[in-house]
Amino acid sequence: MKGKVFLVGAGPGAVDLLTLRAARLLSEAEVVFHDALVNAEILALAARAKLIPVGKRCGRFSTAQTFINKQLIDAARKHPVIVRLKGGDPMLFGRAQEEIDALTAAGIEVEVVPGITAALAASASLKVSLTRRGVARNVAFVTPRIGKMEAASDWLASAVAADTVVIYMGAGEAGAIALALIERGRSASTPVAVIENASLPTEHWRFGALRNLPALAENLGAGPAVIVLGQVLRERAQAEATVRELLRQAG
Ligand code: SAH
């Protein structure tokens, strides 16, 4: 028999930010392969499925991509509906192409179900539009993270040029990122925000300027975080700075 593999976006965390299609497929699936980032409430929707964690958490256990591909192919030969659940949107920073290509080469049908990506969840949490008339007409989603055996990419060029930038998988190296951006010409006063666990009850964010990014990203919790930078954040960053100053004076 030949099953079908659905690459499904789990969204940023909150269970009610899943698409209806994702929820339906989870309830129908016999097997769900999921990233470490996907939260338990979402996995609970896969009531009849065998759940198989396949890692993908910086610095912790993660399953080799070729082995994941093989597991997906094997599962599709045994079951009709297989869900490969990925945090956020599957098509951004999720190695979806490798899975699609491996499945297609094995003659297995694939369908992709989009999800809300971290950048958009962060924008909603901050209540700051990533584009704005007269201020920002483009947005770059970038990551400084380079996988093993992967060619280096000049992510900095677009992070310097874009009006608004959302940096994935970068909070752990905020110091190096701030330095590199400033060195390449991004103003040290560019407003920035760091948002952890966007969309979850545990979400929190900090605003500041690029020059203080290292301090903003310090002592984050264990959750995933994105860095946002650009002039769209200016008013919010100034308001936060005023509040901080008032709190400091109140002592
Ligand atoms: N495909 C995912 C991204 C995978 S890379 C998506 O579309 O969102 C993993 C990175 O996403 C994390 O290191 C972090 O930078 C970001 N991320 C994922 N969920 C997040 C959340 N709820 N809040 C903030 N950042 C998040």
GROMACS .gro file of C-alpha atoms and ligand atoms in nm:
model
  277
    1MET     CA    1   0.000   0.000   0.000
    2LYS     CA    2   0.105   0.360  -0.051
    3GLY     CA    3   0.019   0.626   0.198
    4LYS     CA    4   0.048   0.999   0.171
    5VAL     CA    5   0.275   1.220   0.379
    6PHE     CA    6   0.145   1.557   0.492
    7LEU     CA    7   0.406   1.815   0.591
    8VAL     CA    8   0.202   2.012   0.837
    9GLY     CA    9   0.277   2.348   1.000
   10ALA     CA   10   0.208   2.339   1.374
   11GLY     CA   11   0.221   2.718   1.404
   12PRO     CA   12   0.409   2.902   1.677
   13GLY     CA   13   0.272   2.711   1.974
   14ALA     CA   14  -0.082   2.813   2.069
   15VAL     CA   15  -0.307   2.523   1.979
   16ASP     CA   16  -0.583   2.746   1.839
   17LEU     CA   17  -0.342   2.895   1.587
   18LEU     CA   18  -0.337   2.563   1.402
   19THR     CA   19  -0.526   2.556   1.075
   20LEU     CA   20  -0.846   2.351   1.065
   21ARG     CA   21  -0.679   2.135   0.801
   22ALA     CA   22  -0.384   2.063   1.031
   23ALA     CA   23  -0.619   1.969   1.316
   24ARG     CA   24  -0.820   1.737   1.090
   25LEU     CA   25  -0.509   1.563   0.957
   26LEU     CA   26  -0.373   1.515   1.308
   27SER     CA   27  -0.697   1.346   1.411
   28GLU     CA   28  -0.682   1.118   1.106
   29ALA     CA   29  -0.313   1.026   1.112
   30GLU     CA   30  -0.185   0.683   1.212
   31VAL     CA   31   0.169   0.812   1.259
   32VAL     CA   32   0.292   1.160   1.348
   33PHE     CA   33   0.659   1.250   1.323
   34HIS     CA   34   0.710   1.572   1.513
   35ASP     CA   35   0.979   1.828   1.598
   36ALA     CA   36   1.079   1.885   1.958
   37LEU     CA   37   0.932   2.235   1.936
   38VAL     CA   38   0.573   2.119   1.893
   39ASN     CA   39   0.376   2.152   2.215
   40ALA     CA   40   0.191   1.874   2.396
   41GLU     CA   41  -0.156   2.025   2.356
   42ILE     CA   42  -0.118   2.009   1.979
   43LEU     CA   43   0.015   1.652   1.988
   44ALA     CA   44  -0.290   1.557   2.196
   45LEU     CA   45  -0.504   1.619   1.886
   46ALA     CA   46  -0.338   1.318   1.725
   47ALA     CA   47  -0.546   1.088   1.943
   48ARG     CA   48  -0.504   0.768   1.743
   49ALA     CA   49  -0.154   0.822   1.614
   50LYS     CA   50   0.176   0.677   1.712
   51LEU     CA   51   0.389   0.982   1.801
   52ILE     CA   52   0.751   0.975   1.694
   53PRO     CA   53   0.974   1.264   1.808
   54VAL     CA   54   1.246   1.342   1.559
   55GLY     CA   55   1.444   1.600   1.748
   56LYS     CA   56   1.550   1.933   1.597
   57ARG     CA   57   1.633   2.142   1.894
   58CYS     CA   58   1.957   2.340   1.892
   59GLY     CA   59   2.233   2.160   2.074
   60ARG     CA   60   2.017   1.870   2.186
   61PHE     CA   61   1.937   1.529   2.050
   62SER     CA   62   1.822   1.537   1.692
   63THR     CA   63   1.766   1.266   1.438
   64ALA     CA   64   1.978   1.274   1.124
   65GLN     CA   65   1.782   1.409   0.828
   66THR     CA   66   1.848   1.105   0.608
   67PHE     CA   67   1.711   0.880   0.881
   68ILE     CA   68   1.397   1.096   0.912
   69ASN     CA   69   1.348   1.072   0.536
   70LYS     CA   70   1.380   0.694   0.553
   71GLN     CA   71   1.135   0.667   0.842
   72LEU     CA   72   0.880   0.877   0.650
   73ILE     CA   73   0.915   0.654   0.344
   74ASP     CA   74   0.881   0.334   0.550
   75ALA     CA   75   0.573   0.470   0.730
   76ALA     CA   76   0.409   0.566   0.399
   77ARG     CA   77   0.448   0.206   0.285
   78LYS     CA   78   0.246   0.086   0.586
   79HIS     CA   79  -0.012   0.354   0.663
   80PRO     CA   80  -0.246   0.573   0.457
   81VAL     CA   81  -0.206   0.903   0.647
   82ILE     CA   82   0.127   1.016   0.787
   83VAL     CA   83   0.179   1.360   0.934
   84ARG     CA   84   0.521   1.523   0.952
   85LEU     CA   85   0.452   1.804   1.196
   86LYS     CA   86   0.690   2.098   1.197
   87GLY     CA   87   0.696   2.412   1.412
   88GLY     CA   88   0.565   2.730   1.253
   89ASP     CA   89   0.542   2.694   0.877
   90PRO     CA   90   0.704   2.382   0.733
   91MET     CA   91   0.855   2.570   0.439
   92LEU     CA   92   1.069   2.809   0.642
   93PHE     CA   93   1.393   2.694   0.806
   94GLY     CA   94   1.255   2.344   0.842
   95ARG     CA   95   1.442   2.132   0.587
   96ALA     CA   96   1.110   2.060   0.417
   97GLN     CA   97   1.266   2.044   0.072
   98GLU     CA   98   1.487   1.751   0.165
   99GLU     CA   99   1.184   1.557   0.287
  100ILE     CA  100   0.972   1.649  -0.015
  101ASP     CA  101   1.250   1.547  -0.253
  102ALA     CA  102   1.321   1.216  -0.076
  103LEU     CA  103   0.950   1.124  -0.065
  104THR     CA  104   0.892   1.224  -0.426
  105ALA     CA  105   1.195   1.023  -0.537
  106ALA     CA  106   1.049   0.722  -0.353
  107GLY     CA  107   0.722   0.768  -0.542
  108ILE     CA  108   0.529   0.881  -0.235
  109GLU     CA  109   0.268   1.151  -0.255
  110VAL     CA  110   0.331   1.463  -0.045
  111GLU     CA  111   0.109   1.752   0.051
  112VAL     CA  112   0.211   2.063   0.244
  113VAL     CA  113  -0.017   2.236   0.494
  114PRO     CA  114   0.107   2.586   0.584
  115GLY     CA  115   0.130   2.717   0.938
  116ILE     CA  116   0.185   3.051   1.107
  117THR     CA  117   0.556   3.119   1.113
  118ALA     CA  118   0.737   3.258   1.418
  119ALA     CA  119   0.796   3.599   1.255
  120LEU     CA  120   0.424   3.658   1.212
  121ALA     CA  121   0.340   3.531   1.559
  122ALA     CA  122   0.605   3.768   1.697
  123SER     CA  123   0.464   4.061   1.501
  124ALA     CA  124   0.118   3.985   1.645
  125SER     CA  125   0.254   3.955   2.001
  126LEU     CA  126   0.435   4.288   1.975
  127LYS     CA  127   0.140   4.454   1.799
  128VAL     CA  128   0.390   4.593   1.552
  129SER     CA  129   0.327   4.555   1.180
  130LEU     CA  130   0.636   4.430   0.998
  131THR     CA  131   0.561   4.658   0.703
  132ARG     CA  132   0.441   5.015   0.725
  133ARG     CA  133   0.367   5.283   0.472
  134GLY     CA  134   0.666   5.510   0.436
  135VAL     CA  135   0.877   5.314   0.686
  136ALA     CA  136   0.916   4.953   0.572
  137ARG     CA  137   0.831   4.802   0.238
  138ASN     CA  138   1.026   4.480   0.269
  139VAL     CA  139   1.092   4.216   0.531
  140ALA     CA  140   1.374   3.964   0.541
  141PHE     CA  141   1.351   3.635   0.729
  142VAL     CA  142   1.707   3.525   0.796
  143THR     CA  143   1.908   3.284   1.004
  144PRO     CA  144   2.277   3.289   1.084
  145ARG     CA  145   2.259   2.915   1.162
  146ILE     CA  146   2.444   2.698   0.914
  147GLY     CA  147   2.398   2.322   0.914
  148LYS     CA  148   2.684   2.073   0.902
  149MET     CA  149   2.826   2.033   0.550
  150GLU     CA  150   2.632   2.338   0.433
  151ALA     CA  151   2.795   2.618   0.237
  152ALA     CA  152   2.816   2.951   0.421
  153SER     CA  153   2.557   3.205   0.315
  154ASP     CA  154   2.576   3.580   0.335
  155TRP     CA  155   2.268   3.623   0.552
  156LEU     CA  156   2.414   3.952   0.677
  157ALA     CA  157   2.379   4.125   0.341
  158SER     CA  158   2.001   4.104   0.349
  159ALA     CA  159   1.989   4.171   0.724
  160VAL     CA  160   2.172   4.497   0.661
  161ALA     CA  161   1.968   4.595   0.357
  162ALA     CA  162   1.611   4.501   0.452
  163ASP     CA  163   1.379   4.752   0.617
  164THR     CA  164   1.257   4.496   0.869
  165VAL     CA  165   1.449   4.183   0.962
  166VAL     CA  166   1.336   3.879   1.156
  167ILE     CA  167   1.621   3.658   1.272
  168TYR     CA  168   1.543   3.293   1.343
  169MET     CA  169   1.767   3.069   1.555
  170GLY     CA  170   1.985   3.363   1.653
  171ALA     CA  171   1.904   3.454   2.014
  172GLY     CA  172   2.185   3.234   2.147
  173GLU     CA  173   2.443   3.431   1.954
  174ALA     CA  174   2.294   3.777   1.989
  175GLY     CA  175   2.630   3.932   2.076
  176ALA     CA  176   2.799   3.816   1.758
  177ILE     CA  177   2.493   3.909   1.551
  178ALA     CA  178   2.480   4.266   1.685
  179LEU     CA  179   2.852   4.313   1.626
  180ALA     CA  180   2.837   4.176   1.273
  181LEU     CA  181   2.536   4.388   1.177
  182ILE     CA  182   2.690   4.708   1.312
  183GLU     CA  183   3.023   4.630   1.147
  184ARG     CA  184   2.846   4.584   0.814
  185GLY     CA  185   2.677   4.921   0.847
  186ARG     CA  186   2.345   4.876   1.026
  187SER     CA  187   2.307   5.165   1.270
  188ALA     CA  188   2.371   5.077   1.636
  189SER     CA  189   2.057   5.270   1.725
  190THR     CA  190   1.828   5.051   1.509
  191PRO     CA  191   1.532   4.949   1.727
  192VAL     CA  192   1.521   4.577   1.810
  193ALA     CA  193   1.297   4.338   1.995
  194VAL     CA  194   1.353   3.985   2.120
  195ILE     CA  195   1.043   3.769   2.156
  196GLU     CA  196   1.042   3.432   2.324
  197ASN     CA  197   0.759   3.179   2.306
  198ALA     CA  198   0.542   3.402   2.087
  199SER     CA  199   0.172   3.306   2.108
  200LEU     CA  200   0.210   3.103   2.429
  201PRO     CA  201   0.110   3.211   2.782
  202THR     CA  202   0.484   3.209   2.861
  203GLU     CA  203   0.565   3.460   2.586
  204HIS     CA  204   0.771   3.761   2.671
  205TRP     CA  205   0.953   4.030   2.481
  206ARG     CA  206   1.210   4.299   2.533
  207PHE     CA  207   1.274   4.611   2.329
  208GLY     CA  208   1.594   4.807   2.287
  209ALA     CA  209   1.850   4.923   2.033
  210LEU     CA  210   2.081   4.705   1.829
  211ARG     CA  211   2.377   4.807   2.046
  212ASN     CA  212   2.202   4.652   2.353
  213LEU     CA  213   2.089   4.336   2.177
  214PRO     CA  214   2.330   4.112   2.373
  215ALA     CA  215   2.180   4.231   2.704
  216LEU     CA  216   1.824   4.193   2.572
  217ALA     CA  217   1.887   3.834   2.472
  218GLU     CA  218   2.053   3.740   2.800
  219ASN     CA  219   1.875   3.515   3.049
  220LEU     CA  220   1.601   3.417   2.813
  221GLY     CA  221   1.413   3.107   2.916
  222ALA     CA  222   1.449   2.778   2.737
  223GLY     CA  223   1.187   2.862   2.472
  224PRO     CA  224   1.247   2.952   2.108
  225ALA     CA  225   1.303   3.321   2.036
  226VAL     CA  226   1.326   3.550   1.737
  227ILE     CA  227   1.499   3.885   1.704
  228VAL     CA  228   1.317   4.158   1.510
  229LEU     CA  229   1.484   4.476   1.396
  230GLY     CA  230   1.391   4.782   1.202
  231GLN     CA  231   1.234   5.127   1.227
  232VAL     CA  232   0.883   4.979   1.248
  233LEU     CA  233   0.969   4.911   1.614
  234ARG     CA  234   1.073   5.268   1.692
  235GLU     CA  235   0.765   5.393   1.878
  236ARG     CA  236   0.725   5.076   2.080
  237ALA     CA  237   1.095   5.071   2.169
  238GLN     CA  238   1.083   5.436   2.277
  239ALA     CA  239   0.771   5.379   2.487
  240GLU     CA  240   0.936   5.081   2.658
  241ALA     CA  241   1.250   5.287   2.723
  242THR     CA  242   1.038   5.559   2.886
  243VAL     CA  243   0.863   5.306   3.108
  244ARG     CA  244   1.198   5.154   3.207
  245GLU     CA  245   1.335   5.498   3.294
  246LEU     CA  246   1.026   5.585   3.502
  247LEU     CA  247   1.056   5.255   3.686
  248ARG     CA  248   1.424   5.323   3.748
  249GLN     CA  249   1.350   5.670   3.887
  250ALA     CA  250   1.071   5.530   4.105
  251GLY     CA  251   1.349   5.310   4.227
  252SAH     N1  252   0.953   2.658   1.066
  252SAH     C1  253   0.959   2.742   1.186
  252SAH     C2  254   1.101   2.785   1.217
  252SAH     C3  255   1.192   2.671   1.255
  252SAH     S1  256   1.350   2.726   1.308
  252SAH     C4  257   0.866   2.863   1.167
  252SAH     O1  258   0.815   2.883   1.058
  252SAH     O2  259   0.845   2.935   1.264
  252SAH     C5  260   1.326   2.741   1.481
  252SAH     C6  261   1.331   2.887   1.523
  252SAH     O3  262   1.203   2.948   1.504
  252SAH     C7  263   1.363   2.911   1.668
  252SAH     O4  264   1.501   2.905   1.693
  252SAH     C8  265   1.310   3.052   1.686
  252SAH     O5  266   1.398   3.145   1.630
  252SAH     C9  267   1.185   3.049   1.598
  252SAH     N2  268   1.060   3.020   1.674
  252SAH    C10  269   0.982   2.912   1.661
  252SAH     N3  270   0.872   2.923   1.740
  252SAH    C11  271   0.882   3.042   1.804
  252SAH    C12  272   0.800   3.111   1.899
  252SAH     N4  273   0.685   3.061   1.944
  252SAH     N5  274   0.842   3.234   1.944
  252SAH    C13  275   0.957   3.287   1.899
  252SAH     N6  276   1.039   3.226   1.810
  252SAH    C14  277   1.002   3.105   1.763
   0.00000   0.00000   0.00000
